[in-house]
mmCIF file of C-alpha atoms in Angstrom:
data_model
loop_
_atom_site.group_PDB
_atom_site.id
_atom_site.type_symbol
_atom_site.label_atom_id
_atom_site.label_comp_id
_atom_site.label_asym_id
_atom_site.label_seq_id
_atom_site.Cartn_x
_atom_site.Cartn_y
_atom_site.Cartn_z
ATOM 1 C CA MET A 30 8.407 -100.272 39.022
ATOM 2 C CA GLY A 31 11.541 -101.926 40.291
ATOM 3 C CA LEU A 32 12.715 -102.006 43.914
ATOM 4 C CA GLU A 33 16.329 -102.965 43.148
ATOM 5 C CA ALA A 34 18.878 -102.409 40.405
ATOM 6 C CA ALA A 35 22.506 -102.960 39.489
ATOM 7 C CA GLY A 36 24.805 -100.988 37.228
ATOM 8 C CA ILE A 37 27.749 -98.626 36.931
ATOM 9 C CA VAL A 38 28.152 -95.405 38.930
ATOM 10 C CA LEU A 39 27.997 -92.381 36.618
ATOM 11 C CA SER A 40 28.608 -89.741 39.282
ATOM 12 C CA ALA A 41 28.860 -89.428 43.066
ATOM 13 C CA PRO A 42 29.284 -86.537 45.518
ATOM 14 C CA ALA A 43 32.724 -85.415 46.627
ATOM 15 C CA GLY A 44 33.877 -87.474 49.586
ATOM 16 C CA SER A 45 31.605 -90.407 48.752
ATOM 17 C CA ARG A 46 32.865 -93.974 49.078
ATOM 18 C CA TRP A 47 31.716 -94.426 45.459
ATOM 19 C CA LYS A 48 33.382 -93.176 42.305
ATOM 20 C CA ARG A 49 32.564 -93.149 38.623
ATOM 21 C CA GLY A 50 32.854 -96.640 37.137
ATOM 22 C CA ASP A 51 32.144 -98.619 40.327
ATOM 23 C CA ARG A 52 29.967 -101.720 39.878
ATOM 24 C CA VAL A 53 27.126 -101.470 42.396
ATOM 25 C CA CYS A 54 23.641 -102.664 43.253
ATOM 26 C CA ALA A 55 21.007 -100.644 45.069
ATOM 27 C CA LEU A 56 17.812 -100.892 47.093
ATOM 28 C CA LEU A 57 15.149 -98.516 45.758
ATOM 29 C CA GLY A 58 11.761 -97.154 46.680
ATOM 30 C CA GLY A 59 10.796 -97.656 43.033
ATOM 31 C CA GLY A 60 12.029 -96.792 39.560
ATOM 32 C CA GLY A 61 14.489 -99.618 39.025
ATOM 33 C CA TYR A 62 13.214 -100.286 35.516
ATOM 34 C CA ALA A 63 14.648 -96.952 34.319
ATOM 35 C CA GLU A 64 17.893 -96.661 32.345
ATOM 36 C CA LYS A 65 19.341 -94.333 34.993
ATOM 37 C CA ILE A 66 18.501 -93.908 38.662
ATOM 38 C CA ALA A 67 19.424 -91.493 41.439
ATOM 39 C CA VAL A 68 19.700 -93.111 44.846
ATOM 40 C CA PRO A 69 20.891 -92.141 48.353
ATOM 41 C CA GLU A 70 24.441 -93.297 49.015
ATOM 42 C CA LYS A 71 23.343 -95.496 51.933
ATOM 43 C CA MET A 72 21.120 -97.513 49.609
ATOM 44 C CA VAL A 73 24.084 -98.644 47.470
ATOM 45 C CA LEU A 74 26.194 -101.783 47.873
ATOM 46 C CA PRO A 75 29.204 -103.062 45.935
ATOM 47 C CA VAL A 76 28.594 -105.962 43.568
ATOM 48 C CA PRO A 77 29.999 -109.023 45.374
ATOM 49 C CA ARG A 78 33.217 -110.231 43.749
ATOM 50 C CA GLY A 79 32.593 -112.917 41.162
ATOM 51 C CA LEU A 80 28.972 -111.945 40.460
ATOM 52 C CA SER A 81 27.592 -110.414 37.276
ATOM 53 C CA LEU A 82 25.438 -107.294 37.237
ATOM 54 C CA ILE A 83 22.443 -109.486 36.392
ATOM 55 C CA GLU A 84 23.064 -111.626 39.478
ATOM 56 C CA ALA A 85 23.691 -108.546 41.625
ATOM 57 C CA SER A 86 20.412 -106.986 40.537
ATOM 58 C CA SER A 87 18.562 -109.876 42.197
ATOM 59 C CA LEU A 88 20.110 -109.330 45.631
ATOM 60 C CA PRO A 89 19.171 -106.097 47.443
ATOM 61 C CA GLU A 90 15.404 -106.420 48.024
ATOM 62 C CA VAL A 91 15.152 -110.069 49.062
ATOM 63 C CA PHE A 92 18.362 -110.233 51.080
ATOM 64 C CA ALA A 93 17.619 -106.933 52.830
ATOM 65 C CA THR A 94 14.160 -108.272 53.713
ATOM 66 C CA ALA A 95 15.604 -111.552 54.981
ATOM 67 C CA TYR A 96 18.327 -109.797 56.987
ATOM 68 C CA LEU A 97 15.954 -107.204 58.452
ATOM 69 C CA ASN A 98 13.570 -109.813 59.750
ATOM 70 C CA LEU A 99 15.916 -112.609 60.788
ATOM 71 C CA VAL A 100 18.560 -110.363 62.374
ATOM 72 C CA PHE A 101 17.024 -107.011 63.360
ATOM 73 C CA GLU A 102 13.528 -108.208 64.257
ATOM 74 C CA ALA A 103 14.012 -111.822 65.351
ATOM 75 C CA GLY A 104 17.593 -111.752 66.610
ATOM 76 C CA LEU A 105 18.170 -115.231 65.177
ATOM 77 C CA GLN A 106 21.101 -116.939 66.888
ATOM 78 C CA ALA A 107 23.364 -119.817 65.900
ATOM 79 C CA GLY A 108 21.873 -123.095 67.067
ATOM 80 C CA GLU A 109 18.256 -121.916 66.890
ATOM 81 C CA ASN A 110 15.576 -123.360 64.615
ATOM 82 C CA ALA A 111 14.021 -121.112 61.964
ATOM 83 C CA PHE A 112 10.834 -121.799 60.002
ATOM 84 C CA ILE A 113 10.719 -120.097 56.587
ATOM 85 C CA GLN A 114 7.355 -120.137 54.817
ATOM 86 C CA ALA A 115 7.381 -120.584 51.007
ATOM 87 C CA GLY A 116 10.996 -121.699 50.769
ATOM 88 C CA ALA A 117 11.105 -121.726 46.960
ATOM 89 C CA SER A 118 9.966 -118.086 46.654
ATOM 90 C CA GLY A 119 12.472 -115.315 46.015
ATOM 91 C CA LEU A 120 12.431 -114.295 49.672
ATOM 92 C CA GLY A 121 12.443 -117.904 50.827
ATOM 93 C CA ILE A 122 15.575 -118.621 48.807
ATOM 94 C CA ALA A 123 17.331 -115.618 50.380
ATOM 95 C CA ALA A 124 16.054 -116.341 53.890
ATOM 96 C CA ILE A 125 17.067 -120.011 53.890
ATOM 97 C CA GLN A 126 20.612 -119.133 52.881
ATOM 98 C CA THR A 127 20.811 -116.207 55.315
ATOM 99 C CA ALA A 128 19.588 -118.358 58.211
ATOM 100 C CA LYS A 129 22.175 -121.028 57.393
ATOM 101 C CA VAL A 130 24.979 -118.446 57.358
ATOM 102 C CA LEU A 131 23.748 -117.331 60.795
ATOM 103 C CA GLY A 132 24.062 -120.933 62.029
ATOM 104 C CA ALA A 133 20.388 -121.878 62.281
ATOM 105 C CA THR A 134 18.596 -125.110 61.435
ATOM 106 C CA VAL A 135 15.975 -124.380 58.767
ATOM 107 C CA VAL A 136 12.464 -125.794 58.381
ATOM 108 C CA THR A 137 10.607 -124.668 55.260
ATOM 109 C CA THR A 138 7.473 -125.301 53.209
ATOM 110 C CA VAL A 139 7.137 -125.940 49.471
ATOM 111 C CA GLY A 140 4.390 -127.010 47.077
ATOM 112 C CA SER A 141 6.109 -129.746 45.070
ATOM 113 C CA GLU A 142 8.885 -132.324 45.217
ATOM 114 C CA ARG A 143 10.824 -130.414 42.537
ATOM 115 C CA LYS A 144 10.854 -127.357 44.784
ATOM 116 C CA ALA A 145 11.737 -129.535 47.766
ATOM 117 C CA GLU A 146 14.867 -130.722 45.978
ATOM 118 C CA ALA A 147 15.759 -127.142 45.095
ATOM 119 C CA VAL A 148 15.541 -125.830 48.664
ATOM 120 C CA ARG A 149 17.449 -128.792 50.061
ATOM 121 C CA ALA A 150 20.260 -127.847 47.687
ATOM 122 C CA LEU A 151 20.216 -124.384 49.285
ATOM 123 C CA GLY A 152 20.660 -125.853 52.755
ATOM 124 C CA ALA A 153 17.130 -126.378 54.109
ATOM 125 C CA ASP A 154 17.242 -129.100 56.771
ATOM 126 C CA ILE A 155 13.565 -130.071 57.050
ATOM 127 C CA VAL A 156 11.288 -129.588 54.026
ATOM 128 C CA VAL A 157 7.500 -129.788 54.374
ATOM 129 C CA ASN A 158 5.314 -130.306 51.308
ATOM 130 C CA ARG A 159 2.281 -128.218 52.217
ATOM 131 C CA LYS A 160 0.064 -130.360 49.932
ATOM 132 C CA THR A 161 0.937 -133.748 51.405
ATOM 133 C CA ASP A 162 2.629 -133.252 54.795
ATOM 134 C CA ASP A 163 1.231 -132.217 58.192
ATOM 135 C CA LEU A 164 2.976 -128.961 59.107
ATOM 136 C CA GLY A 165 1.547 -128.968 62.622
ATOM 137 C CA LYS A 166 3.038 -132.391 63.325
ATOM 138 C CA VAL A 167 6.428 -131.280 62.023
ATOM 139 C CA LEU A 168 6.374 -128.197 64.275
ATOM 140 C CA ASP A 169 5.372 -130.391 67.238
ATOM 141 C CA GLU A 170 8.407 -132.579 66.587
ATOM 142 C CA HIS A 171 10.735 -129.663 65.803
ATOM 143 C CA PRO A 172 9.709 -126.570 67.822
ATOM 144 C CA VAL A 173 11.108 -123.466 66.149
ATOM 145 C CA ASP A 174 12.490 -120.288 67.693
ATOM 146 C CA VAL A 175 11.855 -117.962 64.746
ATOM 147 C CA VAL A 176 9.218 -117.923 61.989
ATOM 148 C CA LEU A 177 9.409 -115.780 58.846
ATOM 149 C CA ASP A 178 5.812 -115.802 57.636
ATOM 150 C CA CYS A 179 4.512 -114.345 54.383
ATOM 151 C CA VAL A 180 1.252 -116.328 54.579
ATOM 152 C CA GLY A 181 -0.585 -115.374 57.778
ATOM 153 C CA GLY A 182 -4.232 -116.446 57.742
ATOM 154 C CA THR A 183 -5.614 -119.303 59.799
ATOM 155 C CA GLY A 184 -2.278 -121.127 59.772
ATOM 156 C CA LEU A 185 -0.795 -118.435 62.004
ATOM 157 C CA GLY A 186 -3.489 -119.032 64.597
ATOM 158 C CA LYS A 187 -3.056 -122.810 64.488
ATOM 159 C CA HIS A 188 0.722 -122.843 64.722
ATOM 160 C CA LEU A 189 1.784 -119.790 66.755
ATOM 161 C CA GLU A 190 1.469 -121.709 70.026
ATOM 162 C CA LYS A 191 3.864 -124.377 68.699
ATOM 163 C CA LEU A 192 6.835 -122.001 68.927
ATOM 164 C CA ALA A 193 9.611 -122.848 71.358
ATOM 165 C CA PRO A 194 9.603 -120.774 74.578
ATOM 166 C CA GLY A 195 10.678 -117.220 73.747
ATOM 167 C CA GLY A 196 9.815 -117.765 70.082
ATOM 168 C CA ARG A 197 9.451 -114.872 67.640
ATOM 169 C CA TRP A 198 6.901 -115.009 64.798
ATOM 170 C CA ILE A 199 7.646 -112.357 62.163
ATOM 171 C CA LEU A 200 4.674 -111.595 59.908
ATOM 172 C CA ILE A 201 5.664 -109.864 56.664
ATOM 173 C CA SER A 202 2.624 -110.489 54.454
ATOM 174 C CA THR A 203 -0.850 -112.020 54.490
ATOM 175 C CA LEU A 204 -0.992 -114.066 51.290
ATOM 176 C CA GLY A 205 -3.085 -116.701 53.085
ATOM 177 C CA GLY A 206 -5.596 -114.222 54.541
ATOM 178 C CA GLU A 207 -5.787 -111.284 56.928
ATOM 179 C CA TYR A 208 -7.566 -112.980 59.813
ATOM 180 C CA ALA A 209 -6.521 -115.597 62.364
ATOM 181 C CA GLU A 210 -7.940 -116.842 65.667
ATOM 182 C CA ILE A 211 -5.139 -116.916 68.224
ATOM 183 C CA ALA A 212 -5.019 -118.626 71.610
ATOM 184 C CA LEU A 213 -3.587 -116.024 73.994
ATOM 185 C CA ARG A 214 -2.601 -118.137 76.995
ATOM 186 C CA PRO A 215 0.320 -119.905 75.214
ATOM 187 C CA ILE A 216 1.682 -116.456 74.310
ATOM 188 C CA LEU A 217 1.769 -115.589 78.022
ATOM 189 C CA LYS A 218 3.053 -118.932 79.289
ATOM 190 C CA ARG A 219 5.751 -119.357 76.643
ATOM 191 C CA GLY A 220 6.802 -115.713 76.300
ATOM 192 C CA LEU A 221 6.034 -115.596 72.583
ATOM 193 C CA ARG A 222 6.200 -112.540 70.327
ATOM 194 C CA LEU A 223 4.179 -111.780 67.181
ATOM 195 C CA ILE A 224 5.898 -109.015 65.200
ATOM 196 C CA GLY A 225 4.623 -107.248 62.091
ATOM 197 C CA SER A 226 7.334 -106.017 59.733
ATOM 198 C CA THR A 227 7.755 -104.415 56.304
ATOM 199 C CA LEU A 228 10.936 -103.187 54.641
ATOM 200 C CA ARG A 229 9.474 -100.409 52.516
ATOM 201 C CA SER A 230 8.170 -98.425 55.498
ATOM 202 C CA ARG A 231 11.659 -98.066 57.028
ATOM 203 C CA THR A 232 13.565 -94.793 56.906
ATOM 204 C CA THR A 233 16.593 -94.322 54.678
ATOM 205 C CA GLU A 234 18.746 -94.394 57.814
ATOM 206 C CA LYS A 235 17.329 -97.742 58.954
ATOM 207 C CA LYS A 236 17.618 -99.228 55.453
ATOM 208 C CA GLY A 237 21.226 -98.040 55.448
ATOM 209 C CA GLU A 238 21.845 -99.956 58.686
ATOM 210 C CA ILE A 239 20.326 -103.071 57.170
ATOM 211 C CA LEU A 240 22.460 -102.823 54.018
ATOM 212 C CA ALA A 241 25.601 -102.176 56.078
ATOM 213 C CA GLY A 242 24.871 -105.391 57.983
ATOM 214 C CA LEU A 243 24.375 -107.248 54.714
ATOM 215 C CA GLU A 244 27.704 -106.053 53.380
ATOM 216 C CA LYS A 245 29.525 -107.012 56.574
ATOM 217 C CA GLN A 246 27.884 -110.359 57.320
ATOM 218 C CA ILE A 247 26.337 -111.736 54.121
ATOM 219 C CA TRP A 248 28.451 -110.347 51.246
ATOM 220 C CA PRO A 249 31.568 -112.361 52.313
ATOM 221 C CA ALA A 250 29.453 -115.539 52.145
ATOM 222 C CA MET A 251 28.249 -114.442 48.709
ATOM 223 C CA GLU A 252 31.836 -113.998 47.511
ATOM 224 C CA ALA A 253 32.825 -117.360 49.025
ATOM 225 C CA LYS A 254 29.917 -118.987 47.096
ATOM 226 C CA THR A 255 28.330 -120.122 50.377
ATOM 227 C CA ILE A 256 25.304 -118.129 49.238
ATOM 228 C CA ARG A 257 24.259 -117.942 45.626
ATOM 229 C CA PRO A 258 21.604 -115.967 43.778
ATOM 230 C CA VAL A 259 19.028 -118.129 42.026
ATOM 231 C CA ILE A 260 17.754 -116.680 38.732
ATOM 232 C CA PHE A 261 15.257 -118.699 36.749
ATOM 233 C CA LYS A 262 15.180 -116.590 33.590
ATOM 234 C CA THR A 263 16.130 -113.150 32.263
ATOM 235 C CA PHE A 264 14.118 -110.892 29.936
ATOM 236 C CA PRO A 265 14.926 -107.759 27.922
ATOM 237 C CA ILE A 266 13.138 -104.691 29.255
ATOM 238 C CA ARG A 267 10.802 -104.628 26.250
ATOM 239 C CA GLU A 268 9.376 -107.953 27.502
ATOM 240 C CA ALA A 269 8.713 -106.763 31.060
ATOM 241 C CA GLU A 270 4.970 -107.373 30.692
ATOM 242 C CA GLN A 271 5.526 -110.991 29.599
ATOM 243 C CA ALA A 272 7.970 -111.447 32.461
ATOM 244 C CA HIS A 273 5.349 -110.388 35.003
#
């Protein structure tokens, strides 16, 4: 278990950018709960200045996922509107902040007023309480260019046609169900795109490109405190089961 880690470099190949003693974090295919890991050089990033190893260990998976889908897949541009499902989730927290750094206006969903306050503090512009608000009405009033969707299900079918012309709907999970009924004509008339995407299936080379983009575009915002990791609680490894 464990798709990300942070720690101190023990050894690196000759000619590597890394050296013994460097503080780094890494994206993994698994095994991050171990005391020591071996990882391809391209999967390693420096710990952003001013962050602890604990904070750094929370960064690679969610921010790589957010960056992959908002930048590589959706091509999100400054001035566009982005809809992030489940804004108070780990990925939602990363995606909201990434979209704001990219210059987008962010619409997001949450399940409580406490979570609504939390995501507003992260920069979300329009917050929809999925239990009390009408998401369809909000999307009618604020057509979005990009959707980062971990829910899928019938909501995808109901709302896909509400995208702005040229809109890109990125589906990364199906927590709300695997099936949706989709009207096809709006896809044709509005030039919409429905894109399926996962991070884990990417090659080491592609993951390296994603992490290089993170370091260049997102890490400076992390060091400037424009973006911040949000950690609710930490556990010793012996309490991993309780943590889950």
